[in-house]
mmCIF file of C-alpha atoms in Angstrom:
data_model
loop_
_atom_site.group_PDB
_atom_site.id
_atom_site.type_symbol
_atom_site.label_atom_id
_atom_site.label_comp_id
_atom_site.label_asym_id
_atom_site.label_seq_id
_atom_site.Cartn_x
_atom_site.Cartn_y
_atom_site.Cartn_z
ATOM 1 C CA MET P 1499 2.331 -5.374 -19.739
ATOM 2 C CA GLY P 1500 1.867 -3.528 -16.462
ATOM 3 C CA THR P 1501 -1.006 -2.190 -14.402
ATOM 4 C CA ASP P 1502 -1.537 1.542 -13.975
ATOM 5 C CA ILE P 1503 -3.785 3.466 -11.605
ATOM 6 C CA HIS P 1504 -6.101 6.332 -12.581
ATOM 7 C CA GLY P 1505 -8.670 8.422 -10.788
ATOM 8 C CA TYR P 1506 -9.406 11.549 -8.814
ATOM 9 C CA VAL P 1507 -9.325 12.923 -5.333
ATOM 10 C CA GLU P 1508 -12.883 14.130 -4.758
ATOM 11 C CA CYS P 1509 -14.376 16.398 -2.129
ATOM 12 C CA ARG P 1510 -17.950 17.213 -1.251
ATOM 13 C CA ALA P 1511 -18.384 20.959 -1.615
ATOM 14 C CA TRP P 1512 -20.422 23.690 -3.234
ATOM 15 C CA GLY P 1513 -20.025 24.045 -6.999
ATOM 16 C CA PRO P 1514 -21.526 25.785 -10.042
ATOM 17 C CA GLY P 1515 -25.214 25.008 -10.495
ATOM 18 C CA LEU P 1516 -25.816 24.360 -6.810
ATOM 19 C CA ALA P 1517 -27.919 26.540 -4.564
ATOM 20 C CA PRO P 1518 -26.278 28.337 -1.644
ATOM 21 C CA GLY P 1519 -25.682 25.830 1.130
ATOM 22 C CA GLU P 1520 -25.925 22.816 -1.191
ATOM 23 C CA SER P 1521 -22.974 20.514 -1.840
ATOM 24 C CA ALA P 1522 -22.056 17.666 -4.169
ATOM 25 C CA TRP P 1523 -18.979 15.587 -4.897
ATOM 26 C CA GLN P 1524 -16.459 17.491 -7.021
ATOM 27 C CA SER P 1525 -13.371 16.168 -8.841
ATOM 28 C CA ALA P 1526 -10.578 18.035 -7.082
ATOM 29 C CA ILE P 1527 -7.422 16.727 -8.765
ATOM 30 C CA SER P 1528 -6.361 13.839 -10.990
ATOM 31 C CA LEU P 1529 -3.874 11.233 -9.833
ATOM 32 C CA SER P 1530 -1.944 11.882 -13.049
ATOM 33 C CA VAL P 1531 -1.259 15.430 -11.849
ATOM 34 C CA LEU P 1532 -0.053 14.101 -8.489
ATOM 35 C CA GLY P 1533 2.461 11.788 -10.156
ATOM 36 C CA THR P 1534 1.031 8.550 -8.773
ATOM 37 C CA THR P 1535 2.936 5.674 -10.376
ATOM 38 C CA ARG P 1536 2.822 1.885 -10.594
ATOM 39 C CA ASP P 1537 3.079 0.577 -7.068
ATOM 40 C CA TYR P 1538 1.978 -3.045 -6.939
ATOM 41 C CA PRO P 1539 2.435 -3.546 -3.179
ATOM 42 C CA ALA P 1540 0.212 -0.503 -2.576
ATOM 43 C CA PHE P 1541 -2.339 -1.606 -5.185
ATOM 44 C CA ASP P 1542 -2.585 -4.969 -3.400
ATOM 45 C CA CYS P 1543 -2.627 -3.609 0.155
ATOM 46 C CA LEU P 1544 -5.180 -0.856 -0.441
ATOM 47 C CA PHE P 1545 -7.333 -2.109 -3.308
ATOM 48 C CA GLY P 1546 -6.699 -5.841 -3.807
ATOM 49 C CA VAL P 1547 -5.350 -5.247 -7.340
ATOM 50 C CA ARG P 1548 -2.303 -7.216 -8.550
ATOM 51 C CA SER P 1549 -2.870 -9.299 -5.450
ATOM 52 C CA TRP P 1550 -0.622 -12.159 -4.402
ATOM 53 C CA GLY P 1551 -2.860 -12.865 -1.441
ATOM 54 C CA ARG P 1552 -0.579 -11.058 0.995
ATOM 55 C CA TRP P 1553 -3.117 -8.586 2.389
ATOM 56 C CA GLU P 1554 -6.718 -8.161 3.385
ATOM 57 C CA PRO P 1555 -7.320 -5.096 1.192
ATOM 58 C CA ILE P 1556 -8.783 -1.945 2.705
ATOM 59 C CA ALA P 1557 -11.123 -1.004 -0.150
ATOM 60 C CA ALA P 1558 -11.448 -3.631 -2.887
ATOM 61 C CA ASP P 1559 -14.091 -3.782 -5.637
ATOM 62 C CA ARG P 1560 -16.487 -1.221 -4.201
ATOM 63 C CA GLY P 1561 -17.400 0.042 -7.639
ATOM 64 C CA LEU P 1562 -18.026 3.639 -8.627
ATOM 65 C CA PRO P 1563 -19.833 5.687 -5.972
ATOM 66 C CA ALA P 1564 -23.412 6.399 -7.029
ATOM 67 C CA ASP P 1565 -22.807 10.103 -6.394
ATOM 68 C CA ALA P 1566 -19.388 10.328 -8.062
ATOM 69 C CA ALA P 1567 -18.451 13.676 -9.590
ATOM 70 C CA ALA P 1568 -19.422 14.170 -13.239
ATOM 71 C CA ARG P 1569 -15.807 14.678 -14.311
ATOM 72 C CA THR P 1570 -14.759 11.455 -12.598
ATOM 73 C CA VAL P 1571 -17.582 9.537 -14.284
ATOM 74 C CA ALA P 1572 -16.712 10.955 -17.707
ATOM 75 C CA GLU P 1573 -13.032 10.089 -17.325
ATOM 76 C CA LEU P 1574 -13.827 6.534 -16.249
ATOM 77 C CA GLU P 1575 -16.248 6.063 -19.148
ATOM 78 C CA SER P 1576 -13.561 7.204 -21.583
ATOM 79 C CA TRP P 1577 -11.552 4.102 -20.659
ATOM 80 C CA GLY P 1578 -14.390 1.806 -21.721
ATOM 81 C CA GLY P 1579 -13.815 -1.883 -21.100
ATOM 82 C CA ALA P 1580 -10.117 -1.371 -20.385
ATOM 83 C CA ALA P 1581 -10.864 -0.103 -16.874
ATOM 84 C CA PHE P 1582 -11.186 -2.558 -13.997
ATOM 85 C CA GLY P 1583 -10.958 -2.643 -10.210
ATOM 86 C CA VAL P 1584 -13.108 0.471 -9.789
ATOM 87 C CA THR P 1585 -13.284 1.432 -6.129
ATOM 88 C CA TRP P 1586 -12.934 4.294 -3.663
ATOM 89 C CA LEU P 1587 -11.318 5.063 -0.315
ATOM 90 C CA GLY P 1588 -12.370 7.782 2.125
ATOM 91 C CA TRP P 1589 -9.897 10.000 3.943
ATOM 92 C CA ASP P 1590 -11.515 9.030 7.235
ATOM 93 C CA GLU P 1591 -10.712 5.408 6.352
ATOM 94 C CA VAL P 1592 -7.096 6.285 5.590
ATOM 95 C CA LEU P 1593 -6.811 7.850 9.037
ATOM 96 C CA ALA P 1594 -8.256 4.691 10.603
ATOM 97 C CA ILE P 1595 -5.785 2.281 8.943
ATOM 98 C CA ASP P 1596 -3.620 0.296 11.347
ATOM 99 C CA TRP P 1597 -0.284 0.795 9.589
ATOM 100 C CA ASP P 1598 1.349 -1.799 11.844
ATOM 101 C CA GLU P 1599 -1.112 -4.526 10.841
ATOM 102 C CA PRO P 1600 0.891 -7.485 9.503
ATOM 103 C CA ALA P 1601 0.381 -9.187 6.175
ATOM 104 C CA LEU P 1602 -1.548 -12.452 6.158
ATOM 105 C CA PRO P 1603 0.354 -15.377 7.757
ATOM 106 C CA ARG P 1604 1.004 -17.079 4.414
ATOM 107 C CA ALA P 1605 2.886 -13.941 3.362
ATOM 108 C CA THR P 1606 5.706 -14.515 5.876
ATOM 109 C CA ASP P 1607 9.088 -13.744 4.291
ATOM 110 C CA ILE P 1608 12.728 -14.140 5.193
ATOM 111 C CA ALA P 1609 14.194 -10.660 5.600
ATOM 112 C CA ARG P 1610 17.921 -10.003 5.526
ATOM 113 C CA TYR P 1611 19.493 -7.411 7.817
ATOM 114 C CA ARG P 1612 23.011 -6.066 8.336
ATOM 115 C CA ARG P 1613 24.164 -5.462 11.910
ATOM 116 C CA LEU P 1614 25.787 -2.042 12.182
ATOM 117 C CA PRO P 1615 28.687 -1.156 14.524
ATOM 118 C CA ASP P 1616 26.208 0.368 16.999
ATOM 119 C CA GLN P 1617 24.285 -2.972 16.962
ATOM 120 C CA ARG P 1618 21.288 -1.561 15.110
ATOM 121 C CA LEU P 1619 19.908 -3.668 12.267
ATOM 122 C CA GLU P 1620 19.740 -2.198 8.772
ATOM 123 C CA LEU P 1621 17.324 -3.823 6.315
ATOM 124 C CA VAL P 1622 19.119 -5.115 3.220
ATOM 125 C CA HIS P 1623 16.331 -7.084 1.511
ATOM 126 C CA ARG P 1624 12.691 -7.426 2.515
ATOM 127 C CA SER P 1625 12.463 -10.947 1.091
ATOM 128 C CA VAL P 1626 15.243 -13.431 0.294
ATOM 129 C CA TRP P 1627 15.348 -17.145 -0.496
ATOM 130 C CA SER P 1628 19.021 -17.492 -1.240
ATOM 131 C CA ARG P 1629 22.016 -19.788 -0.881
ATOM 132 C CA GLY P 1630 23.166 -17.610 1.991
ATOM 133 C CA PHE P 1631 19.939 -18.280 3.857
ATOM 134 C CA ALA P 1632 20.183 -21.979 2.967
ATOM 135 C CA ARG P 1633 23.609 -22.185 4.613
ATOM 136 C CA ALA P 1634 22.413 -20.280 7.686
ATOM 137 C CA SER P 1635 19.195 -22.256 8.208
ATOM 138 C CA GLY P 1636 20.078 -25.669 6.842
ATOM 139 C CA VAL P 1637 17.001 -25.692 4.600
ATOM 140 C CA ASP P 1638 17.289 -26.623 0.927
ATOM 141 C CA THR P 1639 15.985 -23.494 -0.790
ATOM 142 C CA LEU P 1640 16.005 -25.260 -4.165
ATOM 143 C CA THR P 1641 13.442 -27.878 -3.149
ATOM 144 C CA THR P 1642 11.515 -26.105 -0.363
ATOM 145 C CA ASP P 1643 8.602 -23.864 -1.324
ATOM 146 C CA PRO P 1644 9.065 -20.385 0.221
ATOM 147 C CA GLY P 1645 5.290 -20.291 0.552
ATOM 148 C CA ARG P 1646 5.741 -22.699 3.485
ATOM 149 C CA ILE P 1647 7.826 -20.292 5.581
ATOM 150 C CA SER P 1648 4.989 -19.719 8.064
ATOM 151 C CA GLU P 1649 4.627 -23.499 8.481
ATOM 152 C CA LEU P 1650 8.323 -24.103 9.064
ATOM 153 C CA TRP P 1651 9.224 -21.274 11.453
ATOM 154 C CA ASP P 1652 7.525 -18.962 13.905
ATOM 155 C CA GLU P 1653 7.543 -15.298 13.020
ATOM 156 C CA GLY P 1654 10.574 -13.683 14.617
ATOM 157 C CA THR P 1655 12.870 -16.708 14.238
ATOM 158 C CA GLU P 1656 16.401 -15.482 13.498
ATOM 159 C CA TRP P 1657 19.609 -16.878 12.043
ATOM 160 C CA HIS P 1658 22.909 -15.058 12.640
ATOM 161 C CA VAL P 1659 25.942 -15.319 10.363
ATOM 162 C CA GLY P 1660 28.593 -12.767 11.245
ATOM 163 C CA ASN P 1661 27.011 -9.346 10.765
ATOM 164 C CA THR P 1662 24.153 -10.791 8.712
ATOM 165 C CA VAL P 1663 20.812 -11.540 10.352
ATOM 166 C CA PHE P 1664 18.020 -13.447 8.627
ATOM 167 C CA ARG P 1665 14.586 -13.135 10.225
ATOM 168 C CA ALA P 1666 11.209 -14.735 9.506
ATOM 169 C CA GLU P 1667 8.759 -11.860 9.494
ATOM 170 C CA ARG P 1668 5.670 -10.441 7.890
ATOM 171 C CA ALA P 1669 5.575 -7.027 6.294
ATOM 172 C CA ARG P 1670 3.385 -4.366 7.897
ATOM 173 C CA ARG P 1671 1.000 -2.180 5.940
ATOM 174 C CA ARG P 1672 3.447 0.709 6.271
ATOM 175 C CA ASP P 1673 5.960 -1.373 4.287
ATOM 176 C CA ALA P 1674 3.539 -1.598 1.353
ATOM 177 C CA VAL P 1675 2.104 1.925 1.579
ATOM 178 C CA PRO P 1676 3.898 4.617 3.584
ATOM 179 C CA PRO P 1677 1.311 6.311 5.819
ATOM 180 C CA PRO P 1678 0.511 10.011 5.619
ATOM 181 C CA ALA P 1679 3.353 12.181 6.862
ATOM 182 C CA GLY P 1680 2.882 13.318 10.424
ATOM 183 C CA GLY P 1681 0.721 10.321 11.266
ATOM 184 C CA ASP P 1682 3.521 8.420 13.009
ATOM 185 C CA GLY P 1683 7.122 8.791 14.014
ATOM 186 C CA ASN P 1684 8.588 6.574 11.301
ATOM 187 C CA HIS P 1685 7.694 8.475 8.166
ATOM 188 C CA LYS P 1686 8.967 11.711 6.689
ATOM 189 C CA ASP P 1687 7.520 14.000 4.056
ATOM 190 C CA GLY P 1688 8.342 12.981 0.499
ATOM 191 C CA ASP P 1689 9.136 9.355 1.307
ATOM 192 C CA SER P 1690 6.767 7.961 -1.334
ATOM 193 C CA SER P 1691 4.697 8.776 -4.391
ATOM 194 C CA TRP P 1692 1.619 8.474 -2.151
ATOM 195 C CA GLU P 1693 2.475 11.476 -0.003
ATOM 196 C CA PRO P 1694 1.177 14.002 -2.591
ATOM 197 C CA VAL P 1695 -2.148 12.127 -2.576
ATOM 198 C CA TRP P 1696 -2.309 12.059 1.215
ATOM 199 C CA SER P 1697 -1.284 15.716 1.395
ATOM 200 C CA VAL P 1698 -4.068 16.875 -0.938
ATOM 201 C CA MET P 1699 -6.653 14.769 0.875
ATOM 202 C CA ARG P 1700 -5.481 16.069 4.248
ATOM 203 C CA THR P 1701 -5.698 19.675 3.072
ATOM 204 C CA LEU P 1702 -9.193 19.250 1.626
ATOM 205 C CA ALA P 1703 -10.345 17.461 4.772
ATOM 206 C CA GLY P 1704 -9.192 20.444 6.802
ATOM 207 C CA VAL P 1705 -11.596 22.597 4.786
ATOM 208 C CA HIS P 1706 -14.530 20.267 4.081
ATOM 209 C CA GLY P 1707 -14.287 17.568 6.773
ATOM 210 C CA GLU P 1708 -12.748 14.098 6.890
ATOM 211 C CA GLN P 1709 -15.887 12.321 5.652
ATOM 212 C CA HIS P 1710 -16.188 14.652 2.672
ATOM 213 C CA VAL P 1711 -12.923 13.685 0.968
ATOM 214 C CA ARG P 1712 -12.281 10.454 -0.914
ATOM 215 C CA LEU P 1713 -10.091 8.850 -3.551
ATOM 216 C CA VAL P 1714 -11.879 7.242 -6.522
ATOM 217 C CA VAL P 1715 -9.662 4.931 -8.594
ATOM 218 C CA TRP P 1716 -9.609 2.396 -11.399
ATOM 219 C CA PHE P 1717 -6.895 0.467 -13.194
ATOM 220 C CA ASP P 1718 -5.875 -0.618 -16.679
ATOM 221 C CA GLU P 1719 -3.312 -3.004 -18.135
#
């Protein structure tokens, strides 16, 4: 059984039934339309759902906004007791995320890289605890708990075996959730299922303002 995400991008704008100049939160588009899929690293990093204790989540367990759009409320209520982890995240908060913030120290992993002919390192696996690493480091990976990596080695410690490089390192937020395209030099349009969400929020913020766009989500298993 897996965990799925549901919800809406909302924006604060004029709508039917409001007087001229008035505004209220409106359900702009459903995550189902945007093709948002199961993404456990992102669920953990952003919302603290399916957490392995690797991140300090950005927006965990905030509940449903008191002024949530009627359509959002109705959709959430249709899930009944199956829905959990209800929370929300503002576009202004997305823009303020430090995408280079590392995971918590206990989440240190051993990454495996391949050294290319031009001496650049190409990531092969984000996290390994293999016989190959055992031979390179001298540690018994069968009896040593990988949860102790941060106790055993400083972040950045490396082991070199031919063109293979093992490195003790922590993931950055950008590794769990690719940031909005155009927000940094390391991300391109279409790199993740989150880019459609970021793109819609960015567009709405350009019309209604950064503080008037948010993502309201919940989960089910």
